Coordinates of C-alpha atoms (C1' of nucleotides) in Angstrom, one line a residue:
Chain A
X1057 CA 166.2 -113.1 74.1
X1058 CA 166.1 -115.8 77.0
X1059 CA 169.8 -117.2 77.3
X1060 CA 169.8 -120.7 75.8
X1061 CA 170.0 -124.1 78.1
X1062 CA 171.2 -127.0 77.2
X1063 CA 172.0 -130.3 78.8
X1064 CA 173.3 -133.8 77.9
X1065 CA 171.7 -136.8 80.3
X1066 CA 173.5 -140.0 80.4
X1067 CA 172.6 -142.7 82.1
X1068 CA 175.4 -144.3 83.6
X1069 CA 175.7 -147.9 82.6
X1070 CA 178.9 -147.9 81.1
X1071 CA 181.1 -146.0 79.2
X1072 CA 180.7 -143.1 77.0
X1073 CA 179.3 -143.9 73.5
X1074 CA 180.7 -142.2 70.4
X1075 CA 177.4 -141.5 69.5
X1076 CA 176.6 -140.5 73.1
X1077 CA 179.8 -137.8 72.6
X1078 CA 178.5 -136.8 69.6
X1079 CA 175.3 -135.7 71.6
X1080 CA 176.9 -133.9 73.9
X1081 CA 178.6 -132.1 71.7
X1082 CA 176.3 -130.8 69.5
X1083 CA 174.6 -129.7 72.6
X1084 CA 177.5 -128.0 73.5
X1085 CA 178.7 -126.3 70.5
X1086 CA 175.0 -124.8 69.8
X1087 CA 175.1 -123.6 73.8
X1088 CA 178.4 -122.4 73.7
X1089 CA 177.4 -120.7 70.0
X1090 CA 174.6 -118.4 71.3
X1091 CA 176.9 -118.0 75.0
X1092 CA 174.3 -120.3 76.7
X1093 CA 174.8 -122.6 79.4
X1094 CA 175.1 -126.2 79.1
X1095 CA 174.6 -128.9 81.9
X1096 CA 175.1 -132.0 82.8
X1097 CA 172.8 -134.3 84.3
X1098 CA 172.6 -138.0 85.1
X1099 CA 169.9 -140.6 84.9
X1100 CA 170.6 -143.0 86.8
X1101 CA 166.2 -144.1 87.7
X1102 CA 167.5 -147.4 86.2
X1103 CA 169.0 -149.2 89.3
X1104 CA 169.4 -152.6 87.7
X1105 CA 171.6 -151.3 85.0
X1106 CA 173.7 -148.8 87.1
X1107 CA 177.2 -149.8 86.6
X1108 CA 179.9 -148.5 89.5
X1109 CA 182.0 -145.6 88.5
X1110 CA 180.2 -145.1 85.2
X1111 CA 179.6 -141.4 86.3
X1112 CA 183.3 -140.9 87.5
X1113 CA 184.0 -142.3 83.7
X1114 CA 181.8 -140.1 81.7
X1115 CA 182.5 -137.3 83.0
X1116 CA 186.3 -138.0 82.7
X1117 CA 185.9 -138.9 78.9
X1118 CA 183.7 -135.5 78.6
X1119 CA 186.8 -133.5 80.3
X1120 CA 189.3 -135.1 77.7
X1121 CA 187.3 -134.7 75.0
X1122 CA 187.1 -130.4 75.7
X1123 CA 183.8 -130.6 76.5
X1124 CA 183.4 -128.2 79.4
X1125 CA 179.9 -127.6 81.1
X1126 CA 178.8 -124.8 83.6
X1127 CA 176.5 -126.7 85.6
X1128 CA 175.5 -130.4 87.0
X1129 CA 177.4 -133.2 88.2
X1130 CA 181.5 -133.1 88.6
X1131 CA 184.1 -134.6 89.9
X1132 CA 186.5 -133.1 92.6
X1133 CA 189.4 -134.8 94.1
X1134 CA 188.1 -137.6 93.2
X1135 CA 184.5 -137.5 94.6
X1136 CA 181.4 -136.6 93.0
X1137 CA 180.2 -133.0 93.6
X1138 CA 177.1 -130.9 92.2
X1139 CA 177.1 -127.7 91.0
X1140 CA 174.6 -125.0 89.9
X1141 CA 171.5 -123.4 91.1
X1142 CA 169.0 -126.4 89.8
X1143 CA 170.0 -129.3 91.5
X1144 CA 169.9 -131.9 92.2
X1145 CA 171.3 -132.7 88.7
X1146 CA 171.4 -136.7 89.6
X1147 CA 167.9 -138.0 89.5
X1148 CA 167.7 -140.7 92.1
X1149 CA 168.4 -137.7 94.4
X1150 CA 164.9 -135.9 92.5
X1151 CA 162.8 -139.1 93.9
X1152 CA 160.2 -136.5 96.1
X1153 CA 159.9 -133.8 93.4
X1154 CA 158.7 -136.7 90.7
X1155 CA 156.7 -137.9 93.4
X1156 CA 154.9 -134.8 93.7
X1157 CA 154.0 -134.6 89.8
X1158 CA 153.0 -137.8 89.7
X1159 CA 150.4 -136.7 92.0
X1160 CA 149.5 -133.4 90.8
X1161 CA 148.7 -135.7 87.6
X1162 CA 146.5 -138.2 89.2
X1163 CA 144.6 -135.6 91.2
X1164 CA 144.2 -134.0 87.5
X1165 CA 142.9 -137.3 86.0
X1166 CA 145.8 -137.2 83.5
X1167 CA 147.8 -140.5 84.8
X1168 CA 146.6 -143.1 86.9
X1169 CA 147.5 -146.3 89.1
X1170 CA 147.9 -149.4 87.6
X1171 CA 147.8 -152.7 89.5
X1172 CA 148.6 -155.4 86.2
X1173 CA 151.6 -157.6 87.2
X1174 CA 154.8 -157.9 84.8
X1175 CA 153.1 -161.3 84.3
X1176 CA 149.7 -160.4 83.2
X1177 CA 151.4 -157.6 80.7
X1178 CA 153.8 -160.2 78.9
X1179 CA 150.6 -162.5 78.6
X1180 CA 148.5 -159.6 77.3
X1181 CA 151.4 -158.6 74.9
X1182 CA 152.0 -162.5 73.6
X1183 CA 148.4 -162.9 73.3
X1184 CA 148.3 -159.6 70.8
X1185 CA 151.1 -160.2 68.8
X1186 CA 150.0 -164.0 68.2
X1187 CA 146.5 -162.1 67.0
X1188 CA 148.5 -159.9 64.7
X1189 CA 147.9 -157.1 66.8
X1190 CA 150.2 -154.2 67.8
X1191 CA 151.5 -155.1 71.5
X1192 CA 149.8 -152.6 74.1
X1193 CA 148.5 -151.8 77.4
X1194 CA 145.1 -153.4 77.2
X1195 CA 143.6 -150.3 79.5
X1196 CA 142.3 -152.9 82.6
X1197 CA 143.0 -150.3 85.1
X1198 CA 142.7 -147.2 83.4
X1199 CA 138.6 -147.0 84.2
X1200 CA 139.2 -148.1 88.2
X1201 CA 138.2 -145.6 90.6
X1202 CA 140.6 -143.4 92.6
X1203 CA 139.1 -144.6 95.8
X1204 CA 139.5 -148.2 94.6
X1205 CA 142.8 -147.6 94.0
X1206 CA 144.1 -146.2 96.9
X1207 CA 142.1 -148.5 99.1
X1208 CA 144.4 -151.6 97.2
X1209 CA 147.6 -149.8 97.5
X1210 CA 146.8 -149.1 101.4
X1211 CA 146.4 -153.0 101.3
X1212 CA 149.6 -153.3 99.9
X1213 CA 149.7 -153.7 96.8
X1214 CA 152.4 -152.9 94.2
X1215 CA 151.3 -150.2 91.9
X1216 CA 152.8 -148.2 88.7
X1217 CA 151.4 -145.5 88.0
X1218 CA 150.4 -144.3 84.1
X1219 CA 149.8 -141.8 81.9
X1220 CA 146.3 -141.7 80.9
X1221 CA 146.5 -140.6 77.0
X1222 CA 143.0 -139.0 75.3
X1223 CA 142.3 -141.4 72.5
X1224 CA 142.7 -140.6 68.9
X1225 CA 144.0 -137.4 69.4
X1226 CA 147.2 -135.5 67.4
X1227 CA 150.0 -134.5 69.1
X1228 CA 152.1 -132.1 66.8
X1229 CA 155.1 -131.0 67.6
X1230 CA 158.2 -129.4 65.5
X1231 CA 161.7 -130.1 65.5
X1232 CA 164.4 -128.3 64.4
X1233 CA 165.8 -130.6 61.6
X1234 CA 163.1 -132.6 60.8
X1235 CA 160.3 -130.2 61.1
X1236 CA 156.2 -130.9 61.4
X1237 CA 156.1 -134.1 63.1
X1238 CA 152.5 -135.5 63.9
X1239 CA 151.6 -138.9 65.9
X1240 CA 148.4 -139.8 67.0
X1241 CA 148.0 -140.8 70.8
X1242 CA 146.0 -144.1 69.0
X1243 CA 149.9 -145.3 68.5
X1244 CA 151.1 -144.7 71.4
X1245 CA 151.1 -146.5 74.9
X1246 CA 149.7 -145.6 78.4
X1247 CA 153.5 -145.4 79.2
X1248 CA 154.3 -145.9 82.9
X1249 CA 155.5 -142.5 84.6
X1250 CA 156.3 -143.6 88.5
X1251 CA 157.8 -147.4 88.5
X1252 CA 156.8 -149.9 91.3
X1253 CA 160.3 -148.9 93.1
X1254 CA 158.9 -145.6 93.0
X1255 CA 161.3 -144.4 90.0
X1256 CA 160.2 -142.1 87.7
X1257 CA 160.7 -143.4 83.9
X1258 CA 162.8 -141.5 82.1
X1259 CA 159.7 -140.3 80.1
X1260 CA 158.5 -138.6 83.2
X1261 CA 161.8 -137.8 84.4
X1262 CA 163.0 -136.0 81.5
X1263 CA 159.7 -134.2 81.5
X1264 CA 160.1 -132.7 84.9
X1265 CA 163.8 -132.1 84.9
X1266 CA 164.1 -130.1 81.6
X1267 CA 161.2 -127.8 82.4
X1268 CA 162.5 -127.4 86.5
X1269 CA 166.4 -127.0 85.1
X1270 CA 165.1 -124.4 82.4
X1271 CA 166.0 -126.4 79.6
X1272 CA 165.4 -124.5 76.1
X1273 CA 167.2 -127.1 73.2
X1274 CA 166.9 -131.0 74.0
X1275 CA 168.9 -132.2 71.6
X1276 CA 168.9 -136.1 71.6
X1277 CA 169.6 -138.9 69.1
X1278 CA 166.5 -140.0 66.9
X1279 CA 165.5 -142.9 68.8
X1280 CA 163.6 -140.7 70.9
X1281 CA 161.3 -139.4 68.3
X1282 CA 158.8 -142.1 68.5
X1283 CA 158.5 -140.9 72.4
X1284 CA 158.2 -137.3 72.3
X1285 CA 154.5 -137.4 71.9
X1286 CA 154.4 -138.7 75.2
X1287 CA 156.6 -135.9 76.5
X1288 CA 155.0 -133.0 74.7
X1289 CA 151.6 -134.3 76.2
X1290 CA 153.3 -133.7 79.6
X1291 CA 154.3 -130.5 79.0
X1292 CA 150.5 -129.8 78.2
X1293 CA 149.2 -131.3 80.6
X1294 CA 151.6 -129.4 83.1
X1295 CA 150.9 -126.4 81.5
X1296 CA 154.6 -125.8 81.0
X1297 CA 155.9 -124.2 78.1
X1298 CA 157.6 -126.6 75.6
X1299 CA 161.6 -127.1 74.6
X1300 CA 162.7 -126.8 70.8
X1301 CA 163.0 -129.9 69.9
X1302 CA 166.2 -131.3 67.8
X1303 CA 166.5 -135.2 66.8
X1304 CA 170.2 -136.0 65.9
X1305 CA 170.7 -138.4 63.1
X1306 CA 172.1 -142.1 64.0
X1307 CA 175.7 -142.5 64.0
X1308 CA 176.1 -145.8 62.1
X1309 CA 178.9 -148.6 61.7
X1310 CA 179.5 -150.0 58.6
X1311 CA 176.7 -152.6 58.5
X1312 CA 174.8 -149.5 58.5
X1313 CA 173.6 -150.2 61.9
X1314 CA 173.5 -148.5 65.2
X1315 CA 177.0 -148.6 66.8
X1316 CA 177.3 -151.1 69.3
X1317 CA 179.6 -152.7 71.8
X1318 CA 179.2 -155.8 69.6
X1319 CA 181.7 -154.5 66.8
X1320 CA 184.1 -152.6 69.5
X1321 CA 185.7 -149.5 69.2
X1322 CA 182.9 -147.6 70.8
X1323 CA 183.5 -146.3 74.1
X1324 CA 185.3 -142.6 74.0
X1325 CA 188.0 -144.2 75.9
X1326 CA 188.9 -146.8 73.4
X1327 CA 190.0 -143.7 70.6
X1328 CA 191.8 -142.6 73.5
X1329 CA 194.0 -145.2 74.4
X1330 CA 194.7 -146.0 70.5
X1331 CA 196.0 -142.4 70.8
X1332 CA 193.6 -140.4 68.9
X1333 CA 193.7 -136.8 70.2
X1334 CA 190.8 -135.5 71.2
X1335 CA 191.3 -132.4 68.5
X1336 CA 190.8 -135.0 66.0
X1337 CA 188.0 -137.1 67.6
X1338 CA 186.0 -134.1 68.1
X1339 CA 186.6 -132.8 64.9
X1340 CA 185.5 -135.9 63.0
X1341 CA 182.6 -136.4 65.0
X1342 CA 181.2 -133.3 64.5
X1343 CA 181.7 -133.9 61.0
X1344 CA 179.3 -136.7 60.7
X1345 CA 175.7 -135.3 60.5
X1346 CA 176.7 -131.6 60.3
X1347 CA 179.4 -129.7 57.8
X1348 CA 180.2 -126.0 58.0
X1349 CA 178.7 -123.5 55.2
X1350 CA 182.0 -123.0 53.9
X1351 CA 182.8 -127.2 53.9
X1352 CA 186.3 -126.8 56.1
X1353 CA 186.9 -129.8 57.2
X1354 CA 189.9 -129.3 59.5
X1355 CA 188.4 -127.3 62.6
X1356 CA 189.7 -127.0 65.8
X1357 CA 186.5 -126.5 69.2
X1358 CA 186.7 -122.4 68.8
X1359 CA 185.9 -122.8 64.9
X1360 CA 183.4 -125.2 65.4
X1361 CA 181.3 -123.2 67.8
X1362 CA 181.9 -120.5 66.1
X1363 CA 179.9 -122.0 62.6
X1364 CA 177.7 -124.5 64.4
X1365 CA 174.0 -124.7 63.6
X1366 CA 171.4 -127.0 63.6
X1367 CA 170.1 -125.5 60.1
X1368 CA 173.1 -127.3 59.0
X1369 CA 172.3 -130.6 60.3
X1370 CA 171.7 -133.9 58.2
X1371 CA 168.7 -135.6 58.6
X1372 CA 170.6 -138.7 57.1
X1373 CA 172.5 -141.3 59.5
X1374 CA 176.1 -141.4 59.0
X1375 CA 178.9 -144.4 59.0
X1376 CA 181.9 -143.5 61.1
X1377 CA 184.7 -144.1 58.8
X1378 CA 187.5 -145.0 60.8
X1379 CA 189.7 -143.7 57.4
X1380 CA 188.2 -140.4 57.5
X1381 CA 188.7 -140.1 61.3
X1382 CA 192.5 -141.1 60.9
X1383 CA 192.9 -138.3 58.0
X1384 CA 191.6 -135.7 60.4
X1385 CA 193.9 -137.2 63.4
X1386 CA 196.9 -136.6 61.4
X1387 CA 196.3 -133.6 60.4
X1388 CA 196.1 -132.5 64.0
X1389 CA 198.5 -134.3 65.0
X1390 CA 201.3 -132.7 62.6
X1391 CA 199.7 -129.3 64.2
X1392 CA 199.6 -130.3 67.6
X1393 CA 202.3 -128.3 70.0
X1394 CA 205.2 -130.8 69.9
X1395 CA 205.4 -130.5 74.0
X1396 CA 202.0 -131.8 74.3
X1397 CA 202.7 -134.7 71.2
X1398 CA 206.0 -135.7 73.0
X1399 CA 204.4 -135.8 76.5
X1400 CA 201.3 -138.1 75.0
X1401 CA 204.1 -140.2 73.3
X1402 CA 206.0 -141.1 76.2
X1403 CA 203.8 -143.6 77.8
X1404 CA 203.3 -145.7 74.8
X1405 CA 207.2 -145.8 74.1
X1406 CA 207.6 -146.6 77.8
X1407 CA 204.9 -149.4 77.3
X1408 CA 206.9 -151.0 74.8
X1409 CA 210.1 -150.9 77.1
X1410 CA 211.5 -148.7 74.6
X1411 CA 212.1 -146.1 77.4
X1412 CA 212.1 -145.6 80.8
X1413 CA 211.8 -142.7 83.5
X1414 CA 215.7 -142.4 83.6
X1415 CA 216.2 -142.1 79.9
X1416 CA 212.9 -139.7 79.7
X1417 CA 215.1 -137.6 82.4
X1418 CA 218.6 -137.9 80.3
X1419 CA 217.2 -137.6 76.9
X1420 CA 213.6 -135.6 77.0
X1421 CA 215.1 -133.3 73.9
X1422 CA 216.1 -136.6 72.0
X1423 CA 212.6 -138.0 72.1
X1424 CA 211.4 -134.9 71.6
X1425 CA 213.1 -134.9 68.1
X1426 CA 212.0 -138.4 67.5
X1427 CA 208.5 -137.2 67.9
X1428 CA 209.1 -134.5 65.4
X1429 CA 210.5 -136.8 63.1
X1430 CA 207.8 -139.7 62.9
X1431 CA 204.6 -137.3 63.3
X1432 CA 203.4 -136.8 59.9
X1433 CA 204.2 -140.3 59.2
X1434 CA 201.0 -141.7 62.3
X1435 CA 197.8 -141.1 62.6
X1436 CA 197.0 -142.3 66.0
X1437 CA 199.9 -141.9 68.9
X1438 CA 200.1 -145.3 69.4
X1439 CA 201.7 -145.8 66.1
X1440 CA 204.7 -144.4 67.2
X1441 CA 206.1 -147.3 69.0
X1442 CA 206.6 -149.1 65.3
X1443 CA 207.4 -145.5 63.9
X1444 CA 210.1 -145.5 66.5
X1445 CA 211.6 -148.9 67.3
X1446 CA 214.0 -148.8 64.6
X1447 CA 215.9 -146.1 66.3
X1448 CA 216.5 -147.9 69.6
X1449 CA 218.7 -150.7 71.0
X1450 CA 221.2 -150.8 68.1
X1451 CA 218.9 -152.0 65.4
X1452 CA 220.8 -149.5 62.5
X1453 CA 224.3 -147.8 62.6
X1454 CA 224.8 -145.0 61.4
X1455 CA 226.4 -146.6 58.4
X1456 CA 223.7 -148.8 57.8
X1457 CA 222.6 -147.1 54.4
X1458 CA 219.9 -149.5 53.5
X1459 CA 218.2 -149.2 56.7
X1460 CA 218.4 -145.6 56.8
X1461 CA 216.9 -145.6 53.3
X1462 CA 213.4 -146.6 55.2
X1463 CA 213.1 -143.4 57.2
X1464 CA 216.3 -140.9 56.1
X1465 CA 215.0 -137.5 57.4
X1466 CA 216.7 -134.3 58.1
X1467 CA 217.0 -135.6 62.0
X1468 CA 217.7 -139.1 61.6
X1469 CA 221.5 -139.2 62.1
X1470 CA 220.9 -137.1 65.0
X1471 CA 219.1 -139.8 66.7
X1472 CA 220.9 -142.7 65.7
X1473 CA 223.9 -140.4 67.3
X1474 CA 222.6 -140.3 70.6
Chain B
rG851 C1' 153.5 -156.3 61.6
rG852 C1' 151.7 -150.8 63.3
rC853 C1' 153.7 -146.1 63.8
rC854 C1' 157.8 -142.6 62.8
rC855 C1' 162.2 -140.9 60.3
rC856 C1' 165.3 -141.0 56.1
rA857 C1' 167.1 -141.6 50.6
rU858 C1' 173.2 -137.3 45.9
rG859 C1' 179.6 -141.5 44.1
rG860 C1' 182.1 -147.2 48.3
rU861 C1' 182.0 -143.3 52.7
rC862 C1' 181.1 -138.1 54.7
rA863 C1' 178.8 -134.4 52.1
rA864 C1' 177.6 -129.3 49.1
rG865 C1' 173.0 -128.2 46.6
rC866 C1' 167.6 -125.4 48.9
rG867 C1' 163.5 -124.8 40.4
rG868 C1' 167.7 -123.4 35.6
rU869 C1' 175.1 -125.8 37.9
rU870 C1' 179.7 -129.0 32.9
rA871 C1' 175.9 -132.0 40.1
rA872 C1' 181.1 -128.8 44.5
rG873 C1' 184.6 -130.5 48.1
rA874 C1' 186.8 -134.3 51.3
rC875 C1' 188.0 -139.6 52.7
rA876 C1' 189.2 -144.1 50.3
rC877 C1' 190.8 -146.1 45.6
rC878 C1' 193.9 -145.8 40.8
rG879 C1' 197.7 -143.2 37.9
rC880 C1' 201.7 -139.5 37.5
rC881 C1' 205.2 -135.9 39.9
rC882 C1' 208.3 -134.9 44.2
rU883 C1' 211.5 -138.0 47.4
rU884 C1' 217.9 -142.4 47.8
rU885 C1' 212.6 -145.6 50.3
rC886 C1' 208.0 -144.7 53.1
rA887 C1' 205.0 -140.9 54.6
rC888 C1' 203.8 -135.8 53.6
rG889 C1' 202.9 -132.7 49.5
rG890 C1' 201.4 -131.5 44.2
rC891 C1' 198.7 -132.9 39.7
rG892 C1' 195.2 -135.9 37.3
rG893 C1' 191.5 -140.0 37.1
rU894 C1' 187.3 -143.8 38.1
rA895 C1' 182.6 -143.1 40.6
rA896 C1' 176.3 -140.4 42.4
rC897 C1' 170.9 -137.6 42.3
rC898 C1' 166.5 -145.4 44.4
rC899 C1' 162.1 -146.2 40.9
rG900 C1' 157.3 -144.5 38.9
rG901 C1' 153.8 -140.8 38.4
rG902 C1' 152.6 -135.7 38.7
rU903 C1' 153.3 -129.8 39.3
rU904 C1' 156.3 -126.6 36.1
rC905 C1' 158.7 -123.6 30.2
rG906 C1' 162.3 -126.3 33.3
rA907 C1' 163.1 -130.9 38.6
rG908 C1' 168.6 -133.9 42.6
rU909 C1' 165.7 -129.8 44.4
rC910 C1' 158.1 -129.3 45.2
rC911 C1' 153.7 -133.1 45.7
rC912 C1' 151.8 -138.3 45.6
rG913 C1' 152.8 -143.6 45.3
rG914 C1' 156.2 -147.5 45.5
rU915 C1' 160.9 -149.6 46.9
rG916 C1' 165.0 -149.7 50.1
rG917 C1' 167.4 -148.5 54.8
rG918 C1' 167.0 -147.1 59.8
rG919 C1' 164.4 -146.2 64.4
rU920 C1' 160.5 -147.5 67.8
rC921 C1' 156.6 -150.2 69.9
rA922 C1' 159.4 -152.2 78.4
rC923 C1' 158.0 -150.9 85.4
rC924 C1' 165.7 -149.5 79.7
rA925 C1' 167.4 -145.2 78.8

RNA sequence: GGCCCCAUGGUCAAGCGGUUAAGACACCGCCCUUUCACGGCGGUAACCCGGGUUCGAGUCCCGGUGGGGUCACCA
């Protein structure tokens, strides 16, 4: 059997999403499950939205969060470096091969060039939906000659360039947890493949990357459904033989909406600096739209490879419940190698001033201890710095019975000692 | 609004024609503990509605309803 490929495509505006990590690593776990490769490409044909340093981020919250990945876009001493045999893996740098495509579609008949202004297309759209109607391309350049066209664009005019969909025609495709899906071209748009910048959209993009990059498993979140026609007409058109498809249920906030930036706590980083391990983050994560056959719910990255599959995916959206996602912290926490837990500790207690680099060199064992004794009572990191600040700068003696009686443990005395 | 997807406790979820409808989080009790936490034990709580199919539907089909997504030269 053909090794598997899979490949998570950001687009870098910002920072990761929890929903975007969730993505990823799905796409992971089922490549790393069947000992596939997994890749990582950037989409950056937007260029009003591209945010500096959003690739250097991702891929640092990717690296935290264990997610490893053979191929595609890395960063090395601090610069951005490519790797792999199918590059390159950012697509601004692809600009020629799109190019090419978009003209073996043209000479095909299968897209064409477009002259309507962003103008004319809002006033088309405004006038439709004031009509009731459904907003769409109105087709005024779909019937003009390829001679006529190029004659205008040697004039110099701006052009897009679009997909030129049969009418009324069924485009089925299957995905892997939601099964027969059918959509009829009649409902979908001329979409534009080649922007005016001469940008490929992602629609054509994704299209051309996936089948070059030998892509065998897009997995992406469900918003894309409505889309994939479009896609799956590409592949046909090309000739090129189609990806498995798998739509990932919506990752929701407790309005039951999509997560957002709007309602915080969204950005990988953010769980991160609250001191959330990424043990627990990952497990949670993985935990919302997918459950093992034998319902474990404490799993650590091997495990969860190890009884990954999409068979097992929900086709419901679920709410990320901060609760649950602090249950499974702790429990990783009171597991995690008390090293590592004491090294993660240290800059929050120096952030409080409760330490500094000279006491972390005199006393290393006696934080140590006092990590040992307030983990099973956090379940973020950062709580420690409350956990903790009783035992510093005189607040109890040793005598102080009523104090102690808040947090008497078997190592208490030996830390108000020191 | 058109199209698409979805529907088991408050939440995540088992279930894939016959079960007393698991489990977990949260919540509420009790126990443990000099307190808290951890842990242990127990409890409250669910198959959206209506039609079919079937000897028998949470499970299959159809229709409603509800929720979500999508209708860009954004991904």
């Amino acid at each position: 059997m053909k090794d598997v490929r899979l490949r998570f495509a950001p687009s870098p505006t910002g920072y990761l999403h929890i929903g975007g990590l969730r993505t990823a690593l799905y796409n992971y776990l089922f490549a790393k499950h069947n000992n596939g490769q997994f890749i990582l490409r950037i989409e950056d044909t937007d260029r009003t939205r591209y945010v500096e340093g959003a690739i250097e981020n991702l891929i640092e919250s990717l690296q935290w969060a264990g997610i490893e990945y053979d191929e595609g876009v890395f960063v090395e001493e601090g610069k951005i470096v490519q790797r792999g045999e199918c590059g390159p893996y950012i697509q601004s740098e692809r600009l020629d091969i799109y190019r090419k495509y978009v003209d073996e579609l043209i000479e095909k008949g299968d897209a064409y060039y477009c002259f309507c202004s962003k103008e004319r297309l809002d006033k088309v759209r405004e006038e439709q939906k004031i009509k009731g109607l459904i907003p769409k391309y109105d087709g005024l350049c779909r019937s003009l000659s390829l001679d006529e066209a190029k004659e205008r664009i040697a004039n110099g005019e701006e052009y897009v360039v679009r997909l030129k969909l049969p009418a009324k025609k069924d485009i089925k495709f299957k995905d892997l947890v939601r099964g027969d899906i059918v959509i009829n071209t009649e409902d979908i748009d001329d979409q534009v493949l080649l922007k005016s910048d001469g940008y490929p959209t992602y629609h054509l993009a994704v299209v051309v990357d996936d089948h070059l990059m030998g892509i065998t498993h897009i997995v992406r979140g469900e918003e894309w459904l409505p889309s994939t026609p479009k896609h799956v007409y590409l592949y046909e058109v090309f000739g090129w033989e189609k990806p498995t498809y798998v739509h990932l249920p919506t990752v929701l906030n407790k309005e039951r909406k999509k997560l957002s930036k709007r309602h915080g706590d969204v950005s990988v980083e953010d769980f991160r600096e609250k001191g959330y391990l990424p043990e627990g983050l990952i497990n949670y994560l993985a935990l919302v739209g997918w459950s093992p056959e034998d319902n474990e719910e404490i799993l650590s990255m091997d495990e969860l490879i190890e009884k990954f599959s999409f068979e097992r995916v929900s086709k419901t959206g679920g709410i990320f419940d901060r609760d649950k996602l602090d249950w499974v912290n702790e429990h990783h926490i009171r597991n995690y190698d008390i090293d590592k837990l004491t090294q993660l500790a240290i800059p929050y207690l120096k952030e409080a001033n409760l330490i500094d680099d000279k006491f972390i060199e005199e006393k290393y064992d006696w934080i140590k201890t006092l990590v040992e004794t307030v983990k099973e009572s956090i379940s973020s990191i950062s709580e420690i710095v409350d956990k903790a600040d009783i035992f510093f700068n005189n607040k109890v003696e040793p005598e102080d019975e009523e104090a102690l009686s808040v947090l008497k443990q078997e190592h208490v005395s030996e830390l108000l000692n020191a």
